[in-house]
PDB file of C-alpha atoms in Angstrom:
ATOM      1  CA  CYS A   1      26.484 -44.926  43.641  1.00 89.00           C
ATOM      2  CA  TYR A   2      28.666 -47.446  41.778  1.00 90.00           C
ATOM      3  CA  ASN A   3      29.967 -51.026  41.525  1.00 93.00           C
ATOM      4  CA  GLY A   4      26.908 -52.922  42.742  1.00 92.00           C
ATOM      5  CA  PRO A   5      25.384 -56.328  41.939  1.00 93.00           C
ATOM      6  CA  ARG A   6      21.876 -55.038  41.130  1.00 92.00           C
ATOM      7  CA  ALA A   7      20.162 -51.654  40.776  1.00 93.00           C
ATOM      8  CA  GLY A   8      21.741 -48.679  42.510  1.00 93.00           C
ATOM      9  CA  VAL A   9      18.382 -47.074  43.319  1.00 94.00           C
ATOM     10  CA  ASN A  10      15.239 -49.166  43.807  1.00 93.00           C
ATOM     11  CA  PHE A  11      11.666 -47.980  44.419  1.00 93.00           C
ATOM     12  CA  ASN A  12       9.109 -50.667  45.219  1.00 85.00           C
ATOM     13  CA  ASP A  13       5.344 -50.966  45.515  1.00 80.00           C
ATOM     14  CA  GLY A  14       4.620 -47.302  44.779  1.00 74.00           C
ATOM     15  CA  PHE A  15       4.270 -46.375  48.438  1.00 77.00           C
ATOM     16  CA  PHE A  16       3.215 -42.738  49.002  1.00 80.00           C
ATOM     17  CA  GLY A  17       5.248 -41.178  46.144  1.00 87.00           C
ATOM     18  CA  GLY A  18       6.518 -37.607  45.981  1.00 90.00           C
ATOM     19  CA  SER A  19      10.188 -38.592  46.142  1.00 93.00           C
ATOM     20  CA  VAL A  20      12.879 -36.729  44.190  1.00 96.00           C
ATOM     21  CA  VAL A  21      16.068 -38.413  42.942  1.00 97.00           C
ATOM     22  CA  SER A  22      18.384 -35.634  41.757  1.00 98.00           C
ATOM     23  CA  GLY A  23      22.052 -34.752  41.366  1.00 97.00           C
ATOM     24  CA  ASN A  24      23.446 -38.287  41.440  1.00 97.00           C
ATOM     25  CA  LEU A  25      26.116 -40.193  39.546  1.00 97.00           C
ATOM     26  CA  ILE A  26      25.089 -43.844  39.160  1.00 97.00           C
ATOM     27  CA  ALA A  27      27.529 -46.136  37.369  1.00 95.00           C
ATOM     28  CA  ASN A  28      28.742 -49.740  37.028  1.00 93.00           C
ATOM     29  CA  MET A  29      25.640 -51.353  38.497  1.00 94.00           C
ATOM     30  CA  VAL A  30      23.889 -54.640  37.540  1.00 93.00           C
ATOM     31  CA  ARG A  31      27.195 -56.516  37.689  1.00 92.00           C
ATOM     32  CA  GLU A  32      25.766 -59.869  38.831  1.00 91.00           C
ATOM     33  CA  THR A  33      22.191 -59.860  37.497  1.00 88.00           C
ATOM     34  CA  GLY A  34      20.285 -58.708  34.407  1.00 84.00           C
ATOM     35  CA  ASP A  35      17.002 -57.596  32.863  1.00 84.00           C
ATOM     36  CA  HIS A  36      16.852 -54.284  34.723  1.00 87.00           C
ATOM     37  CA  GLY A  37      18.992 -51.178  35.172  1.00 93.00           C
ATOM     38  CA  PRO A  38      20.806 -48.769  37.525  1.00 95.00           C
ATOM     39  CA  PHE A  39      17.399 -47.332  38.519  1.00 96.00           C
ATOM     40  CA  ASN A  40      14.658 -49.920  38.993  1.00 95.00           C
ATOM     41  CA  SER A  41      11.081 -49.545  40.186  1.00 94.00           C
ATOM     42  CA  TRP A  42       8.025 -51.730  40.481  1.00 90.00           C
ATOM     43  CA  ASP A  43       4.497 -51.288  41.807  1.00 88.00           C
ATOM     44  CA  ARG A  44       2.689 -54.514  42.606  1.00 80.00           C
ATOM     45  CA  VAL A  45       0.769 -53.534  45.751  1.00 81.00           C
ATOM     46  CA  PRO A  46      -1.500 -50.463  46.139  1.00 78.00           C
ATOM     47  CA  TYR A  47      -1.367 -48.503  49.387  1.00 83.00           C
ATOM     48  CA  TRP A  48      -4.237 -46.598  50.958  1.00 84.00           C
ATOM     49  CA  THR A  49      -2.611 -43.235  51.727  1.00 78.00           C
ATOM     50  CA  GLU A  50      -3.861 -40.245  53.717  1.00 79.00           C
ATOM     51  CA  GLN A  51      -3.348 -37.027  51.752  1.00 76.00           C
ATOM     52  CA  ALA A  52      -2.398 -33.623  53.154  1.00 79.00           C
ATOM     53  CA  ASP A  53      -6.051 -32.511  53.110  1.00 87.00           C
ATOM     54  CA  GLY A  54      -7.118 -35.565  55.127  1.00 87.00           C
ATOM     55  CA  SER A  55      -8.616 -37.454  52.198  1.00 87.00           C
ATOM     56  CA  ARG A  56      -7.497 -40.964  51.386  1.00 87.00           C
ATOM     57  CA  ASP A  57      -6.578 -42.467  48.046  1.00 85.00           C
ATOM     58  CA  VAL A  58      -4.598 -45.299  46.469  1.00 85.00           C
ATOM     59  CA  VAL A  59      -3.031 -42.877  43.953  1.00 86.00           C
ATOM     60  CA  PRO A  60       0.533 -41.897  44.984  1.00 86.00           C
ATOM     61  CA  LEU A  61       2.171 -38.552  44.382  1.00 87.00           C
ATOM     62  CA  THR A  62       4.421 -38.329  41.325  1.00 93.00           C
ATOM     63  CA  ASN A  63       8.066 -39.330  41.821  1.00 95.00           C
ATOM     64  CA  THR A  64      10.656 -37.192  40.024  1.00 97.00           C
ATOM     65  CA  ILE A  65      13.932 -38.516  38.600  1.00 98.00           C
ATOM     66  CA  THR A  66      15.897 -35.493  37.384  1.00 98.00           C
ATOM     67  CA  ARG A  67      19.379 -34.130  36.697  1.00 97.00           C
ATOM     68  CA  ASN A  68      21.233 -37.418  37.203  1.00 98.00           C
ATOM     69  CA  LEU A  69      24.178 -38.856  35.275  1.00 97.00           C
ATOM     70  CA  VAL A  70      23.586 -42.583  34.751  1.00 97.00           C
ATOM     71  CA  VAL A  71      26.221 -44.748  33.043  1.00 96.00           C
ATOM     72  CA  ASN A  72      24.500 -48.040  32.336  1.00 94.00           C
ATOM     73  CA  GLY A  73      27.476 -50.407  32.336  1.00 90.00           C
ATOM     74  CA  TYR A  74      27.882 -54.152  32.757  1.00 91.00           C
ATOM     75  CA  ASN A  75      24.562 -55.997  32.193  1.00 88.00           C
ATOM     76  CA  GLY A  76      22.047 -53.165  32.673  1.00 90.00           C
ATOM     77  CA  VAL A  77      19.495 -52.893  29.854  1.00 92.00           C
ATOM     78  CA  TRP A  78      17.699 -49.604  30.611  1.00 93.00           C
ATOM     79  CA  SER A  79      19.108 -46.644  32.529  1.00 95.00           C
ATOM     80  CA  LEU A  80      15.665 -45.998  34.043  1.00 97.00           C
ATOM     81  CA  ASP A  81      13.655 -49.207  34.346  1.00 95.00           C
ATOM     82  CA  HIS A  82      10.032 -48.677  35.405  1.00 94.00           C
ATOM     83  CA  ASP A  83       8.847 -52.264  35.703  1.00 92.00           C
ATOM     84  CA  ASP A  84       5.831 -54.289  36.860  1.00 90.00           C
ATOM     85  CA  GLY A  85       3.132 -51.637  37.037  1.00 89.00           C
ATOM     86  CA  SER A  86       5.287 -48.666  38.082  1.00 92.00           C
ATOM     87  CA  SER A  87       3.127 -45.548  37.877  1.00 92.00           C
ATOM     88  CA  TYR A  88       3.431 -41.809  38.452  1.00 93.00           C
ATOM     89  CA  TYR A  89       7.015 -41.059  37.449  1.00 96.00           C
ATOM     90  CA  ASN A  90       8.503 -38.037  35.726  1.00 97.00           C
ATOM     91  CA  ASP A  91      12.014 -38.597  34.319  1.00 98.00           C
ATOM     92  CA  SER A  92      13.463 -35.318  33.084  1.00 98.00           C
ATOM     93  CA  SER A  93      16.810 -33.640  32.335  1.00 97.00           C
ATOM     94  CA  ASN A  94      18.914 -36.750  32.936  1.00 98.00           C
ATOM     95  CA  PHE A  95      22.079 -37.719  31.036  1.00 97.00           C
ATOM     96  CA  LEU A  96      21.693 -41.432  30.288  1.00 97.00           C
ATOM     97  CA  VAL A  97      24.553 -43.402  28.742  1.00 96.00           C
ATOM     98  CA  TYR A  98      24.050 -46.868  27.169  1.00 95.00           C
ATOM     99  CA  GLY A  99      20.384 -47.139  28.143  1.00 95.00           C
ATOM    100  CA  GLY A 100      17.060 -45.340  27.785  1.00 95.00           C
ATOM    101  CA  CYS A 101      13.676 -45.371  29.533  1.00 95.00           C
ATOM    102  CA  LYS A 102      11.349 -48.338  29.996  1.00 94.00           C
ATOM    103  CA  ASN A 103       7.636 -48.778  30.729  1.00 91.00           C
ATOM    104  CA  TYR A 104       6.146 -52.129  31.647  1.00 90.00           C
ATOM    105  CA  ARG A 105       2.524 -51.855  32.685  1.00 87.00           C
ATOM    106  CA  GLY A 106       1.422 -48.921  34.792  1.00 87.00           C
ATOM    107  CA  ASP A 107       0.321 -45.411  33.862  1.00 90.00           C
ATOM    108  CA  HIS A 108       1.315 -41.774  34.177  1.00 93.00           C
ATOM    109  CA  LYS A 109       5.001 -42.055  33.306  1.00 94.00           C
ATOM    110  CA  ASN A 110       6.861 -39.387  31.355  1.00 95.00           C
ATOM    111  CA  CYS A 111      10.332 -39.832  29.904  1.00 97.00           C
ATOM    112  CA  GLY A 112      11.102 -36.191  29.267  1.00 96.00           C
ATOM    113  CA  PRO A 113      11.467 -33.430  28.760  1.00 97.00           C
ATOM    114  CA  GLY A 114      15.191 -32.803  28.552  1.00 97.00           C
ATOM    115  CA  ASN A 115      16.773 -36.252  28.779  1.00 98.00           C
ATOM    116  CA  VAL A 116      19.900 -36.946  26.719  1.00 98.00           C
ATOM    117  CA  ILE A 117      20.141 -40.662  25.878  1.00 97.00           C
ATOM    118  CA  LEU A 118      23.336 -41.980  24.296  1.00 97.00           C
ATOM    119  CA  TYR A 119      23.716 -45.306  22.497  1.00 95.00           C
ATOM    120  CA  PRO A 120      21.057 -47.498  24.126  1.00 93.00           C
ATOM    121  CA  GLY A 121      20.226 -50.997  22.891  1.00 83.00           C
ATOM    122  CA  ILE A 122      23.375 -53.066  23.442  1.00 83.00           C
ATOM    123  CA  GLU A 123      22.471 -56.438  21.910  1.00 81.00           C
ATOM    124  CA  SER A 124      24.785 -58.554  24.072  1.00 79.00           C
ATOM    125  CA  ARG A 125      22.957 -57.750  27.304  1.00 78.00           C
ATOM    126  CA  SER A 126      20.311 -59.938  28.935  1.00 74.00           C
ATOM    127  CA  SER A 127      17.369 -58.204  27.256  1.00 75.00           C
ATOM    128  CA  GLY A 128      19.453 -56.308  24.737  1.00 74.00           C
ATOM    129  CA  GLY A 129      18.435 -54.301  21.721  1.00 79.00           C
ATOM    130  CA  ARG A 130      16.168 -51.957  23.691  1.00 87.00           C
ATOM    131  CA  ALA A 131      16.154 -48.449  22.299  1.00 89.00           C
ATOM    132  CA  CYS A 132      15.640 -44.906  23.633  1.00 92.00           C
ATOM    133  CA  GLN A 133      12.133 -45.733  24.878  1.00 92.00           C
ATOM    134  CA  THR A 134      10.837 -49.246  25.540  1.00 88.00           C
ATOM    135  CA  ASN A 135       7.144 -49.998  25.963  1.00 86.00           C
ATOM    136  CA  ASP A 136       6.857 -53.712  26.728  1.00 83.00           C
ATOM    137  CA  ASN A 137       3.082 -53.917  26.796  1.00 80.00           C
ATOM    138  CA  PRO A 138       0.157 -52.255  25.012  1.00 75.00           C
ATOM    139  CA  GLY A 139      -2.905 -50.648  26.488  1.00 67.00           C
ATOM    140  CA  TYR A 140      -1.731 -48.457  29.367  1.00 72.00           C
ATOM    141  CA  SER A 141      -2.474 -44.743  29.475  1.00 80.00           C
ATOM    142  CA  PHE A 142      -0.857 -41.375  30.056  1.00 90.00           C
ATOM    143  CA  ASN A 143       2.691 -42.431  29.226  1.00 92.00           C
ATOM    144  CA  ALA A 144       4.907 -40.191  27.097  1.00 94.00           C
ATOM    145  CA  TYR A 145       8.328 -39.770  25.515  1.00 95.00           C
ATOM    146  CA  ILE A 146       8.659 -36.057  24.790  1.00 97.00           C
ATOM    147  CA  GLU A 147      11.343 -33.433  24.077  1.00 98.00           C
ATOM    148  CA  ASN A 148      14.351 -35.698  24.501  1.00 98.00           C
ATOM    149  CA  VAL A 149      17.614 -36.144  22.609  1.00 97.00           C
ATOM    150  CA  CYS A 150      18.639 -39.670  21.617  1.00 97.00           C
ATOM    151  CA  VAL A 151      21.750 -40.807  19.734  1.00 97.00           C
ATOM    152  CA  THR A 152      21.956 -44.351  18.326  1.00 94.00           C
ATOM    153  CA  ALA A 153      24.350 -46.191  16.063  1.00 92.00           C
ATOM    154  CA  ASP A 154      21.652 -48.008  14.046  1.00 88.00           C
ATOM    155  CA  GLY A 155      18.755 -45.580  13.653  1.00 88.00           C
ATOM    156  CA  GLN A 156      16.423 -47.614  15.870  1.00 86.00           C
ATOM    157  CA  PHE A 157      14.879 -45.327  18.451  1.00 90.00           C
ATOM    158  CA  TYR A 158      11.848 -47.150  19.863  1.00 88.00           C
ATOM    159  CA  THR A 159      11.074 -50.653  21.118  1.00 86.00           C
ATOM    160  CA  PHE A 160       7.290 -50.624  21.303  1.00 82.00           C
ATOM    161  CA  SER A 161       4.707 -53.337  21.817  1.00 79.00           C
ATOM    162  CA  GLY A 162       1.233 -52.283  20.764  1.00 71.00           C
ATOM    163  CA  GLU A 163      -0.624 -50.775  17.868  1.00 70.00           C
ATOM    164  CA  VAL A 164       0.246 -47.125  17.288  1.00 72.00           C
ATOM    165  CA  GLY A 165      -2.950 -46.231  15.439  1.00 64.00           C
ATOM    166  CA  THR A 166      -6.368 -47.712  14.726  1.00 55.00           C
ATOM    167  CA  GLY A 167      -9.532 -46.851  12.864  1.00 47.00           C
ATOM    168  CA  THR A 168     -10.077 -45.636   9.334  1.00 45.00           C
ATOM    169  CA  ALA A 169      -8.039 -42.496   9.979  1.00 50.00           C
ATOM    170  CA  GLY A 170      -5.208 -44.498  11.555  1.00 60.00           C
ATOM    171  CA  ARG A 171      -4.917 -42.078  14.459  1.00 71.00           C
ATOM    172  CA  TYR A 172      -2.921 -42.584  17.656  1.00 77.00           C
ATOM    173  CA  ASN A 173      -4.887 -44.764  20.066  1.00 73.00           C
ATOM    174  CA  GLY A 174      -2.858 -44.612  23.299  1.00 77.00           C
ATOM    175  CA  SER A 175      -1.503 -48.178  23.172  1.00 78.00           C
ATOM    176  CA  VAL A 176       2.084 -46.908  23.044  1.00 83.00           C
ATOM    177  CA  PRO A 177       3.576 -43.839  24.759  1.00 88.00           C
ATOM    178  CA  PHE A 178       2.712 -40.492  23.220  1.00 90.00           C
ATOM    179  CA  THR A 179       5.790 -39.083  21.475  1.00 93.00           C
ATOM    180  CA  ALA A 180       6.508 -35.530  20.303  1.00 96.00           C
ATOM    181  CA  ARG A 181       9.188 -32.889  19.703  1.00 97.00           C
ATOM    182  CA  ASN A 182      12.188 -35.213  20.052  1.00 97.00           C
ATOM    183  CA  GLN A 183      15.631 -34.915  18.489  1.00 97.00           C
ATOM    184  CA  PHE A 184      17.077 -38.107  17.033  1.00 96.00           C
ATOM    185  CA  TYR A 185      20.633 -38.604  15.773  1.00 96.00           C
ATOM    186  CA  SER A 186      22.096 -41.514  13.816  1.00 94.00           C
ATOM    187  CA  PRO A 187      24.511 -42.181  10.941  1.00 93.00           C
ATOM    188  CA  HIS A 188      23.081 -40.782   7.691  1.00 90.00           C
ATOM    189  CA  ALA A 189      20.094 -39.390   9.640  1.00 90.00           C
ATOM    190  CA  ALA A 190      18.461 -42.836   9.469  1.00 86.00           C
ATOM    191  CA  PHE A 191      15.248 -43.665  11.300  1.00 84.00           C
ATOM    192  CA  ASN A 192      15.189 -47.165   9.900  1.00 67.00           C
ATOM    193  CA  CYS A 193      13.858 -50.403  11.271  1.00 56.00           C
ATOM    194  CA  ASN A 194      11.095 -52.893  10.843  1.00 50.00           C
ATOM    195  CA  CYS A 195       8.464 -50.401  11.905  1.00 51.00           C
ATOM    196  CA  SER A 196       5.998 -53.040  13.053  1.00 51.00           C
ATOM    197  CA  GLN A 197       8.627 -54.301  15.522  1.00 48.00           C
ATOM    198  CA  CYS A 198      10.344 -51.156  16.758  1.00 54.00           C
ATOM    199  CA  CYS A 199       7.465 -48.664  16.575  1.00 56.00           C
ATOM    200  CA  GLY A 200       4.478 -50.931  17.180  1.00 54.00           C
ATOM    201  CA  THR A 201       2.031 -52.487  14.763  1.00 52.00           C
ATOM    202  CA  GLY A 202      -0.121 -50.445  12.435  1.00 54.00           C
ATOM    203  CA  LEU A 203       2.793 -49.123  10.344  1.00 56.00           C
ATOM    204  CA  PRO A 204       4.308 -50.523   7.135  1.00 54.00           C
ATOM    205  CA  SER A 205       6.284 -53.720   7.692  1.00 51.00           C
ATOM    206  CA  SER A 206       9.389 -52.066   6.262  1.00 51.00           C
ATOM    207  CA  CYS A 207      10.178 -48.371   6.112  1.00 55.00           C
ATOM    208  CA  SER A 208      13.947 -48.116   6.146  1.00 50.00           C
ATOM    209  CA  GLY A 209      15.751 -44.969   5.110  1.00 51.00           C
ATOM    210  CA  ALA A 210      16.452 -41.458   6.272  1.00 51.00           C
ATOM    211  CA  GLY A 211      13.516 -40.319   8.378  1.00 54.00           C
ATOM    212  CA  SER A 212      11.040 -42.768   6.847  1.00 64.00           C
ATOM    213  CA  CYS A 213       9.705 -44.290  10.071  1.00 76.00           C
ATOM    214  CA  LEU A 214       9.417 -40.792  11.508  1.00 81.00           C
ATOM    215  CA  VAL A 215       7.194 -39.828   8.581  1.00 79.00           C
ATOM    216  CA  GLU A 216       4.965 -42.852   9.189  1.00 77.00           C
ATOM    217  CA  LEU A 217       4.670 -42.057  12.899  1.00 82.00           C
ATOM    218  CA  ALA A 218       3.647 -38.475  12.129  1.00 84.00           C
ATOM    219  CA  LYS A 219       0.787 -39.795   9.974  1.00 80.00           C
ATOM    220  CA  VAL A 220      -0.872 -41.256  13.075  1.00 81.00           C
ATOM    221  CA  GLY A 221      -0.136 -38.208  15.247  1.00 86.00           C
ATOM    222  CA  LEU A 222       3.098 -39.320  16.924  1.00 88.00           C
ATOM    223  CA  ASP A 223       6.438 -37.490  16.976  1.00 91.00           C
ATOM    224  CA  VAL A 224       4.969 -34.360  15.464  1.00 93.00           C
ATOM    225  CA  GLY A 225       7.695 -31.729  15.678  1.00 95.00           C
ATOM    226  CA  SER A 226      10.460 -34.341  16.003  1.00 95.00           C
ATOM    227  CA  VAL A 227      13.543 -34.361  13.758  1.00 95.00           C
ATOM    228  CA  VAL A 228      16.245 -36.863  12.840  1.00 93.00           C
ATOM    229  CA  LYS A 229      19.747 -35.661  11.962  1.00 95.00           C
ATOM    230  CA  GLU A 230      23.237 -36.916  11.223  1.00 96.00           C
ATOM    231  CA  THR A 231      25.262 -37.956  14.313  1.00 96.00           C
ATOM    232  CA  PRO A 232      27.170 -34.893  15.534  1.00 95.00           C
ATOM    233  CA  PRO A 233      30.819 -34.862  16.706  1.00 95.00           C
ATOM    234  CA  LEU A 234      31.533 -36.307  20.158  1.00 92.00           C
ATOM    235  CA  ALA A 235      32.247 -32.877  21.679  1.00 94.00           C
ATOM    236  CA  GLU A 236      28.827 -31.677  20.588  1.00 94.00           C
ATOM    237  CA  ILE A 237      27.158 -34.788  22.034  1.00 93.00           C
ATOM    238  CA  ILE A 238      28.823 -34.230  25.411  1.00 90.00           C
ATOM    239  CA  HIS A 239      27.795 -30.572  25.351  1.00 92.00           C
ATOM    240  CA  MET A 240      24.155 -31.656  25.030  1.00 90.00           C
ATOM    241  CA  GLY A 241      24.292 -32.672  28.687  1.00 83.00           C
ATOM    242  CA  ALA A 242      25.643 -29.352  29.916  1.00 77.00           C
TER     243      ALA A 242
END
């Protein structure tokens, strides 16, 4: 799927669920529009669905996006854009170039395990600067970014809206996706940003330096088991997707 004006794959309104998108090459999409990506979903209307056992529910089955190569060229912002209440998605083992995963409203979305995300956050695009995982709104539940590999040029790995931890203990409160056991790569092993902007509020306003934001996240229970390392050679990066 390539050379298209908008998204290459589009799921809308969360109807039924249970679909699998696997084994695809999606490239050079979003050539005439912006603010979305090669895969785009939304979920604005609930559907009353009859289940296999005869019961009825508005909860769809989980959709699976797995083992795809997505090259997010032209004006795409996220490789996998789950927008406008999209719920019940599992994105795993994809090779995503120039764009990461996005949540905007909705619940039960996992980015991971096994995604390799290379150089997201191109500033010149319509909603540029979005990192490995974007969470554009606080307060939704059961979303996660786990066991992925992400390589950036600036050491910014998250674009989160929401408070990462509350209360006297400052523990994770569910306002941003749960994160754990990720591998991050950047020049000089930096995990540096304005933490209150890129990782959500509730962290120090400035924590630049090698691994410093990662340390602050671990204090509230996020990214436990994650590591940040120096950017490896290109051949090693490509091999990550094998």
